[in-house]
């Protein structure tokens, strides 16, 4: 145990020395278009406020299944709903040339128990140079494509099912810890890397729930500048309640621009990890010694076709159709979920400043379980959003 403790501290020190990928939540929205200024003439702090409003209307189209996908044999449950998904406010304070502090809150989460919600980002980032930046606080560690952009420019209805599940496992979504960034050139190949260490028990927690930490790394190789083709490799290891856990992933992304108006954006991602949350929910006397008997595996493919209209009242339209496969316990009790989500979107202001999306989410399980969310369902969605 002493050796393992020394090893963990060494990993943290190496991480600080070598650099990792900086947190990319809302990177696009945080860029400034103001002309460069002489450092001596810049006054700090510089404040920037951004926001996002996103609301939905949902209609369940499957008998006895509510809008949350839960089956009710007694016919209860709500099959249509107006929903406020996000009312985000972000404040970015540039307090020096190299230091920024970012706070992001989702005020819509007050509708739930706000104790472990509402506050999403709360971090300090110090940038030494393009090769190294350190982020400390609550942020989204990079462990796949979806961590590299915010919810307001997502190409489908929501995050993928595997992103949500890996967030519960501490690898994605908002976590508390430390990360770092690097952008380099490997000959002709652009290269980014990220290494993170986090508590792994989610956002807004007073303390870590055990002595273990989760370490993850993401490597991204830009293999084609013309087609914006990137390959990402993700790996993680850690300890949860004195048990070793791991996670692996690979992703491919590409943007093909046919002409100035038509483009095709494609994402393909696959991951596998120890499902330690499920493992620890089993009574101790019934658990196997090895938590890797409980494994989660998922993949998704998301193509998105975009046409730039550039009319005064309509900027663009998009067509996407995401296919997902997810099995949260494929070794012990396999029941894979397949989800298909075709979406049509109209963009009224550039950079998703205002848009409307319409779509249907089709969920299919290998085995349906009554009175649970593991039940086939179809959901119609109308979603509106505005960035400001």
PDB file of C-alpha atoms in Angstrom, residues 24-218:
ATOM      1  CA  UNK A  24     -12.255  22.263 -23.561  1.00  0.00           C
ATOM      2  CA  UNK A  25     -15.776  22.966 -22.228  1.00  0.00           C
ATOM      3  CA  UNK A  26     -17.097  25.947 -24.149  1.00  0.00           C
ATOM      4  CA  UNK A  27     -13.821  26.588 -25.972  1.00  0.00           C
ATOM      5  CA  UNK A  28     -15.555  28.019 -29.008  1.00  0.00           C
ATOM      6  CA  UNK A  29     -17.767  30.307 -26.959  1.00  0.00           C
ATOM      7  CA  UNK A  30     -14.830  31.564 -24.911  1.00  0.00           C
ATOM      8  CA  UNK A  31     -12.708  32.744 -27.839  1.00  0.00           C
ATOM      9  CA  UNK A  32     -12.379  36.503 -28.119  1.00  0.00           C
ATOM     10  CA  UNK A  33     -12.405  38.387 -31.402  1.00  0.00           C
ATOM     11  CA  UNK A  34     -10.858  41.564 -30.086  1.00  0.00           C
ATOM     12  CA  UNK A  35      -7.569  42.627 -31.735  1.00  0.00           C
ATOM     13  CA  UNK A  36      -4.325  41.807 -29.939  1.00  0.00           C
ATOM     14  CA  UNK A  37      -3.178  44.391 -27.447  1.00  0.00           C
ATOM     15  CA  UNK A  38       0.151  45.188 -25.891  1.00  0.00           C
ATOM     16  CA  UNK A  39       0.372  43.427 -22.524  1.00  0.00           C
ATOM     17  CA  UNK A  40       1.243  46.685 -20.772  1.00  0.00           C
ATOM     18  CA  UNK A  41      -2.028  48.243 -21.994  1.00  0.00           C
ATOM     19  CA  UNK A  42      -4.290  45.357 -20.966  1.00  0.00           C
ATOM     20  CA  UNK A  43      -6.213  45.854 -17.752  1.00  0.00           C
ATOM     21  CA  UNK A  44      -7.123  42.835 -15.639  1.00  0.00           C
ATOM     22  CA  UNK A  45      -9.416  41.246 -14.761  1.00  0.00           C
ATOM     23  CA  UNK A  46     -11.310  40.993 -18.043  1.00  0.00           C
ATOM     24  CA  UNK A  47     -14.805  39.552 -17.620  1.00  0.00           C
ATOM     25  CA  UNK A  48     -16.887  37.723 -20.212  1.00  0.00           C
ATOM     26  CA  UNK A  49     -20.435  36.474 -19.633  1.00  0.00           C
ATOM     27  CA  UNK A  50     -22.082  33.821 -21.792  1.00  0.00           C
ATOM     28  CA  UNK A  51     -25.335  31.909 -21.534  1.00  0.00           C
ATOM     29  CA  UNK A  52     -27.489  29.132 -22.967  1.00  0.00           C
ATOM     30  CA  UNK A  53     -31.241  28.603 -22.938  1.00  0.00           C
ATOM     31  CA  UNK A  54     -32.514  25.193 -24.047  1.00  0.00           C
ATOM     32  CA  UNK A  55     -36.056  23.813 -23.725  1.00  0.00           C
ATOM     33  CA  UNK A  56     -37.919  20.775 -25.087  1.00  0.00           C
ATOM     34  CA  UNK A  57     -41.345  19.364 -25.739  1.00  0.00           C
ATOM     35  CA  UNK A  58     -41.439  15.557 -25.466  1.00  0.00           C
ATOM     36  CA  UNK A  59     -44.126  13.115 -26.563  1.00  0.00           C
ATOM     37  CA  UNK A  60     -43.901   9.419 -25.708  1.00  0.00           C
ATOM     38  CA  UNK A  61     -45.213   7.306 -28.583  1.00  0.00           C
ATOM     39  CA  UNK A  62     -45.072   3.879 -26.894  1.00  0.00           C
ATOM     40  CA  UNK A  63     -47.985   2.514 -24.858  1.00  0.00           C
ATOM     41  CA  UNK A  64     -47.478   2.653 -21.063  1.00  0.00           C
ATOM     42  CA  UNK A  65     -43.974   4.158 -21.394  1.00  0.00           C
ATOM     43  CA  UNK A  66     -43.420   7.649 -19.954  1.00  0.00           C
ATOM     44  CA  UNK A  67     -41.257  10.430 -21.384  1.00  0.00           C
ATOM     45  CA  UNK A  68     -38.298   9.216 -19.298  1.00  0.00           C
ATOM     46  CA  UNK A  69     -38.449   5.776 -20.910  1.00  0.00           C
ATOM     47  CA  UNK A  70     -39.869   3.988 -17.850  1.00  0.00           C
ATOM     48  CA  UNK A  71     -42.545   1.335 -18.419  1.00  0.00           C
ATOM     49  CA  UNK A  72     -45.711   1.323 -16.254  1.00  0.00           C
ATOM     50  CA  UNK A  73     -47.938  -1.754 -16.309  1.00  0.00           C
ATOM     51  CA  UNK A  74     -50.679   0.208 -14.528  1.00  0.00           C
ATOM     52  CA  UNK A  75     -50.781   2.805 -17.284  1.00  0.00           C
ATOM     53  CA  UNK A  76     -49.512   5.626 -15.072  1.00  0.00           C
ATOM     54  CA  UNK A  77     -46.705   7.944 -16.067  1.00  0.00           C
ATOM     55  CA  UNK A  78     -46.536  11.134 -18.114  1.00  0.00           C
ATOM     56  CA  UNK A  79     -46.409  10.683 -21.884  1.00  0.00           C
ATOM     57  CA  UNK A  80     -45.937  14.352 -22.826  1.00  0.00           C
ATOM     58  CA  UNK A  81     -43.964  17.110 -21.158  1.00  0.00           C
ATOM     59  CA  UNK A  82     -42.591  20.621 -21.555  1.00  0.00           C
ATOM     60  CA  UNK A  83     -39.067  20.578 -20.148  1.00  0.00           C
ATOM     61  CA  UNK A  84     -36.482  23.224 -19.327  1.00  0.00           C
ATOM     62  CA  UNK A  85     -33.188  21.445 -19.937  1.00  0.00           C
ATOM     63  CA  UNK A  86     -30.585  24.223 -19.588  1.00  0.00           C
ATOM     64  CA  UNK A  87     -30.470  27.785 -18.378  1.00  0.00           C
ATOM     65  CA  UNK A  88     -26.735  28.177 -18.167  1.00  0.00           C
ATOM     66  CA  UNK A  89     -24.740  31.220 -17.169  1.00  0.00           C
ATOM     67  CA  UNK A  90     -20.961  31.261 -17.582  1.00  0.00           C
ATOM     68  CA  UNK A  91     -18.527  33.824 -16.260  1.00  0.00           C
ATOM     69  CA  UNK A  92     -14.944  33.810 -17.487  1.00  0.00           C
ATOM     70  CA  UNK A  93     -12.426  36.056 -15.739  1.00  0.00           C
ATOM     71  CA  UNK A  94      -9.053  36.571 -17.400  1.00  0.00           C
ATOM     72  CA  UNK A  95      -7.061  37.691 -14.368  1.00  0.00           C
ATOM     73  CA  UNK A  96      -3.657  37.797 -16.069  1.00  0.00           C
ATOM     74  CA  UNK A  97      -2.105  37.026 -19.435  1.00  0.00           C
ATOM     75  CA  UNK A  98      -1.776  33.347 -18.493  1.00  0.00           C
ATOM     76  CA  UNK A  99      -4.463  32.812 -15.865  1.00  0.00           C
ATOM     77  CA  UNK A 100      -8.221  32.474 -16.198  1.00  0.00           C
ATOM     78  CA  UNK A 101     -11.010  31.436 -13.835  1.00  0.00           C
ATOM     79  CA  UNK A 102     -14.245  29.978 -15.218  1.00  0.00           C
ATOM     80  CA  UNK A 103     -17.580  29.410 -13.483  1.00  0.00           C
ATOM     81  CA  UNK A 104     -20.523  27.706 -15.198  1.00  0.00           C
ATOM     82  CA  UNK A 105     -23.908  27.113 -13.541  1.00  0.00           C
ATOM     83  CA  UNK A 106     -27.065  25.511 -14.875  1.00  0.00           C
ATOM     84  CA  UNK A 107     -29.911  27.329 -13.145  1.00  0.00           C
ATOM     85  CA  UNK A 108     -32.450  24.875 -14.594  1.00  0.00           C
ATOM     86  CA  UNK A 109     -31.100  22.261 -12.168  1.00  0.00           C
ATOM     87  CA  UNK A 110     -32.771  24.072  -9.285  1.00  0.00           C
ATOM     88  CA  UNK A 111     -35.864  22.096 -10.289  1.00  0.00           C
ATOM     89  CA  UNK A 112     -34.074  19.043  -8.867  1.00  0.00           C
ATOM     90  CA  UNK A 113     -32.304  18.689  -5.537  1.00  0.00           C
ATOM     91  CA  UNK A 114     -29.586  21.322  -6.119  1.00  0.00           C
ATOM     92  CA  UNK A 115     -27.163  19.893  -3.540  1.00  0.00           C
ATOM     93  CA  UNK A 116     -25.046  18.035  -6.112  1.00  0.00           C
ATOM     94  CA  UNK A 117     -26.213  19.984  -9.165  1.00  0.00           C
ATOM     95  CA  UNK A 118     -26.377  23.565 -10.529  1.00  0.00           C
ATOM     96  CA  UNK A 119     -22.620  24.298 -10.336  1.00  0.00           C
ATOM     97  CA  UNK A 120     -20.931  22.640 -13.303  1.00  0.00           C
ATOM     98  CA  UNK A 121     -17.600  24.304 -14.047  1.00  0.00           C
ATOM     99  CA  UNK A 122     -15.466  25.920 -11.379  1.00  0.00           C
ATOM    100  CA  UNK A 123     -11.812  25.874 -12.330  1.00  0.00           C
ATOM    101  CA  UNK A 124      -8.599  27.844 -12.671  1.00  0.00           C
ATOM    102  CA  UNK A 125      -6.468  27.392 -15.767  1.00  0.00           C
ATOM    103  CA  UNK A 126      -2.855  28.518 -16.075  1.00  0.00           C
ATOM    104  CA  UNK A 127      -1.319  28.422 -19.562  1.00  0.00           C
ATOM    105  CA  UNK A 128       2.486  28.273 -19.681  1.00  0.00           C
ATOM    106  CA  UNK A 129       2.554  28.043 -23.498  1.00  0.00           C
ATOM    107  CA  UNK A 130       0.694  26.090 -26.227  1.00  0.00           C
ATOM    108  CA  UNK A 131       2.492  22.948 -25.090  1.00  0.00           C
ATOM    109  CA  UNK A 132       1.383  23.097 -21.464  1.00  0.00           C
ATOM    110  CA  UNK A 133      -1.626  24.330 -19.519  1.00  0.00           C
ATOM    111  CA  UNK A 134      -2.741  23.268 -16.052  1.00  0.00           C
ATOM    112  CA  UNK A 135      -6.401  23.141 -15.012  1.00  0.00           C
ATOM    113  CA  UNK A 136      -7.446  22.684 -11.379  1.00  0.00           C
ATOM    114  CA  UNK A 137     -10.954  22.495  -9.957  1.00  0.00           C
ATOM    115  CA  UNK A 138     -14.225  21.085 -11.311  1.00  0.00           C
ATOM    116  CA  UNK A 139     -14.189  20.510 -15.063  1.00  0.00           C
ATOM    117  CA  UNK A 140     -14.734  17.880 -17.747  1.00  0.00           C
ATOM    118  CA  UNK A 141     -11.618  15.701 -18.176  1.00  0.00           C
ATOM    119  CA  UNK A 142     -10.990  14.697 -21.770  1.00  0.00           C
ATOM    120  CA  UNK A 143     -11.852  11.063 -22.432  1.00  0.00           C
ATOM    121  CA  UNK A 144     -13.400  11.089 -25.904  1.00  0.00           C
ATOM    122  CA  UNK A 145     -14.788  13.355 -28.601  1.00  0.00           C
ATOM    123  CA  UNK A 146     -17.796  14.580 -26.627  1.00  0.00           C
ATOM    124  CA  UNK A 147     -15.679  16.210 -23.908  1.00  0.00           C
ATOM    125  CA  UNK A 148     -14.168  18.555 -26.496  1.00  0.00           C
ATOM    126  CA  UNK A 149     -17.309  20.613 -27.162  1.00  0.00           C
ATOM    127  CA  UNK A 150     -20.227  22.021 -25.132  1.00  0.00           C
ATOM    128  CA  UNK A 151     -23.832  20.798 -25.179  1.00  0.00           C
ATOM    129  CA  UNK A 152     -25.030  23.812 -27.184  1.00  0.00           C
ATOM    130  CA  UNK A 153     -23.210  22.767 -30.371  1.00  0.00           C
ATOM    131  CA  UNK A 154     -23.994  19.059 -30.129  1.00  0.00           C
ATOM    132  CA  UNK A 155     -25.010  17.462 -33.433  1.00  0.00           C
ATOM    133  CA  UNK A 156     -27.778  15.284 -31.977  1.00  0.00           C
ATOM    134  CA  UNK A 157     -30.414  15.506 -29.251  1.00  0.00           C
ATOM    135  CA  UNK A 158     -28.133  15.044 -26.261  1.00  0.00           C
ATOM    136  CA  UNK A 159     -24.933  13.386 -25.139  1.00  0.00           C
ATOM    137  CA  UNK A 160     -24.571   9.730 -26.122  1.00  0.00           C
ATOM    138  CA  UNK A 161     -25.755   7.035 -23.721  1.00  0.00           C
ATOM    139  CA  UNK A 162     -22.182   5.890 -23.167  1.00  0.00           C
ATOM    140  CA  UNK A 163     -21.082   9.424 -22.260  1.00  0.00           C
ATOM    141  CA  UNK A 164     -23.751   9.492 -19.542  1.00  0.00           C
ATOM    142  CA  UNK A 165     -22.765   6.069 -18.185  1.00  0.00           C
ATOM    143  CA  UNK A 166     -19.030   6.827 -18.224  1.00  0.00           C
ATOM    144  CA  UNK A 167     -19.829  10.039 -16.341  1.00  0.00           C
ATOM    145  CA  UNK A 168     -21.367   7.946 -13.564  1.00  0.00           C
ATOM    146  CA  UNK A 169     -18.137   5.941 -13.507  1.00  0.00           C
ATOM    147  CA  UNK A 170     -15.997   9.074 -13.085  1.00  0.00           C
ATOM    148  CA  UNK A 171     -14.293   9.127 -16.489  1.00  0.00           C
ATOM    149  CA  UNK A 172     -16.367  11.795 -18.258  1.00  0.00           C
ATOM    150  CA  UNK A 173     -18.746  14.658 -17.400  1.00  0.00           C
ATOM    151  CA  UNK A 174     -17.939  17.089 -14.578  1.00  0.00           C
ATOM    152  CA  UNK A 175     -15.321  15.818 -12.122  1.00  0.00           C
ATOM    153  CA  UNK A 176     -13.117  17.380  -9.436  1.00  0.00           C
ATOM    154  CA  UNK A 177      -9.363  17.139  -9.879  1.00  0.00           C
ATOM    155  CA  UNK A 178      -6.495  18.348 -12.011  1.00  0.00           C
ATOM    156  CA  UNK A 179      -5.650  18.259 -15.697  1.00  0.00           C
ATOM    157  CA  UNK A 180      -3.130  19.685 -18.138  1.00  0.00           C
ATOM    158  CA  UNK A 181      -2.770  20.401 -21.862  1.00  0.00           C
ATOM    159  CA  UNK A 182      -0.343  19.990 -24.699  1.00  0.00           C
ATOM    160  CA  UNK A 183      -0.423  20.789 -28.397  1.00  0.00           C
ATOM    161  CA  UNK A 184       2.603  19.728 -30.410  1.00  0.00           C
ATOM    162  CA  UNK A 185       3.760  18.795 -33.907  1.00  0.00           C
ATOM    163  CA  UNK A 186       4.999  15.249 -34.521  1.00  0.00           C
ATOM    164  CA  UNK A 187       6.675  15.954 -37.813  1.00  0.00           C
ATOM    165  CA  UNK A 188       3.757  16.793 -40.120  1.00  0.00           C
ATOM    166  CA  UNK A 189       1.136  15.470 -37.674  1.00  0.00           C
ATOM    167  CA  UNK A 190      -0.609  17.816 -35.214  1.00  0.00           C
ATOM    168  CA  UNK A 191      -0.782  16.157 -31.791  1.00  0.00           C
ATOM    169  CA  UNK A 192      -2.754  16.920 -28.642  1.00  0.00           C
ATOM    170  CA  UNK A 193      -2.542  15.146 -25.338  1.00  0.00           C
ATOM    171  CA  UNK A 194      -4.386  15.188 -22.026  1.00  0.00           C
ATOM    172  CA  UNK A 195      -3.700  13.583 -18.676  1.00  0.00           C
ATOM    173  CA  UNK A 196      -6.075  13.997 -15.748  1.00  0.00           C
ATOM    174  CA  UNK A 197      -6.391  12.846 -12.169  1.00  0.00           C
ATOM    175  CA  UNK A 198      -9.816  13.148 -10.524  1.00  0.00           C
ATOM    176  CA  UNK A 199     -11.722  11.973  -7.478  1.00  0.00           C
ATOM    177  CA  UNK A 200     -14.106  10.151  -9.789  1.00  0.00           C
ATOM    178  CA  UNK A 201     -17.290  10.571  -7.747  1.00  0.00           C
ATOM    179  CA  UNK A 202     -18.924  13.395  -9.696  1.00  0.00           C
ATOM    180  CA  UNK A 203     -19.444  17.109  -9.298  1.00  0.00           C
ATOM    181  CA  UNK A 204     -20.135  19.223  -6.215  1.00  0.00           C
ATOM    182  CA  UNK A 205     -18.949  16.625  -3.706  1.00  0.00           C
ATOM    183  CA  UNK A 206     -17.609  17.719  -0.304  1.00  0.00           C
ATOM    184  CA  UNK A 207     -15.038  14.922  -0.189  1.00  0.00           C
ATOM    185  CA  UNK A 208     -13.890  12.005  -2.263  1.00  0.00           C
ATOM    186  CA  UNK A 209     -15.826   8.917  -1.191  1.00  0.00           C
ATOM    187  CA  UNK A 210     -12.672   6.801  -0.875  1.00  0.00           C
ATOM    188  CA  UNK A 211      -8.886   7.130  -0.981  1.00  0.00           C
ATOM    189  CA  UNK A 212      -8.603   6.082  -4.618  1.00  0.00           C
ATOM    190  CA  UNK A 213      -8.132   8.346  -7.611  1.00  0.00           C
ATOM    191  CA  UNK A 214      -8.776   7.847 -11.319  1.00  0.00           C
ATOM    192  CA  UNK A 215      -6.063   8.662 -13.877  1.00  0.00           C
ATOM    193  CA  UNK A 216      -6.850   9.106 -17.543  1.00  0.00           C
ATOM    194  CA  UNK A 217      -5.000  10.025 -20.731  1.00  0.00           C
ATOM    195  CA  UNK A 218      -6.191  11.162 -24.146  1.00  0.00           C
TER     196      UNK A 218
END
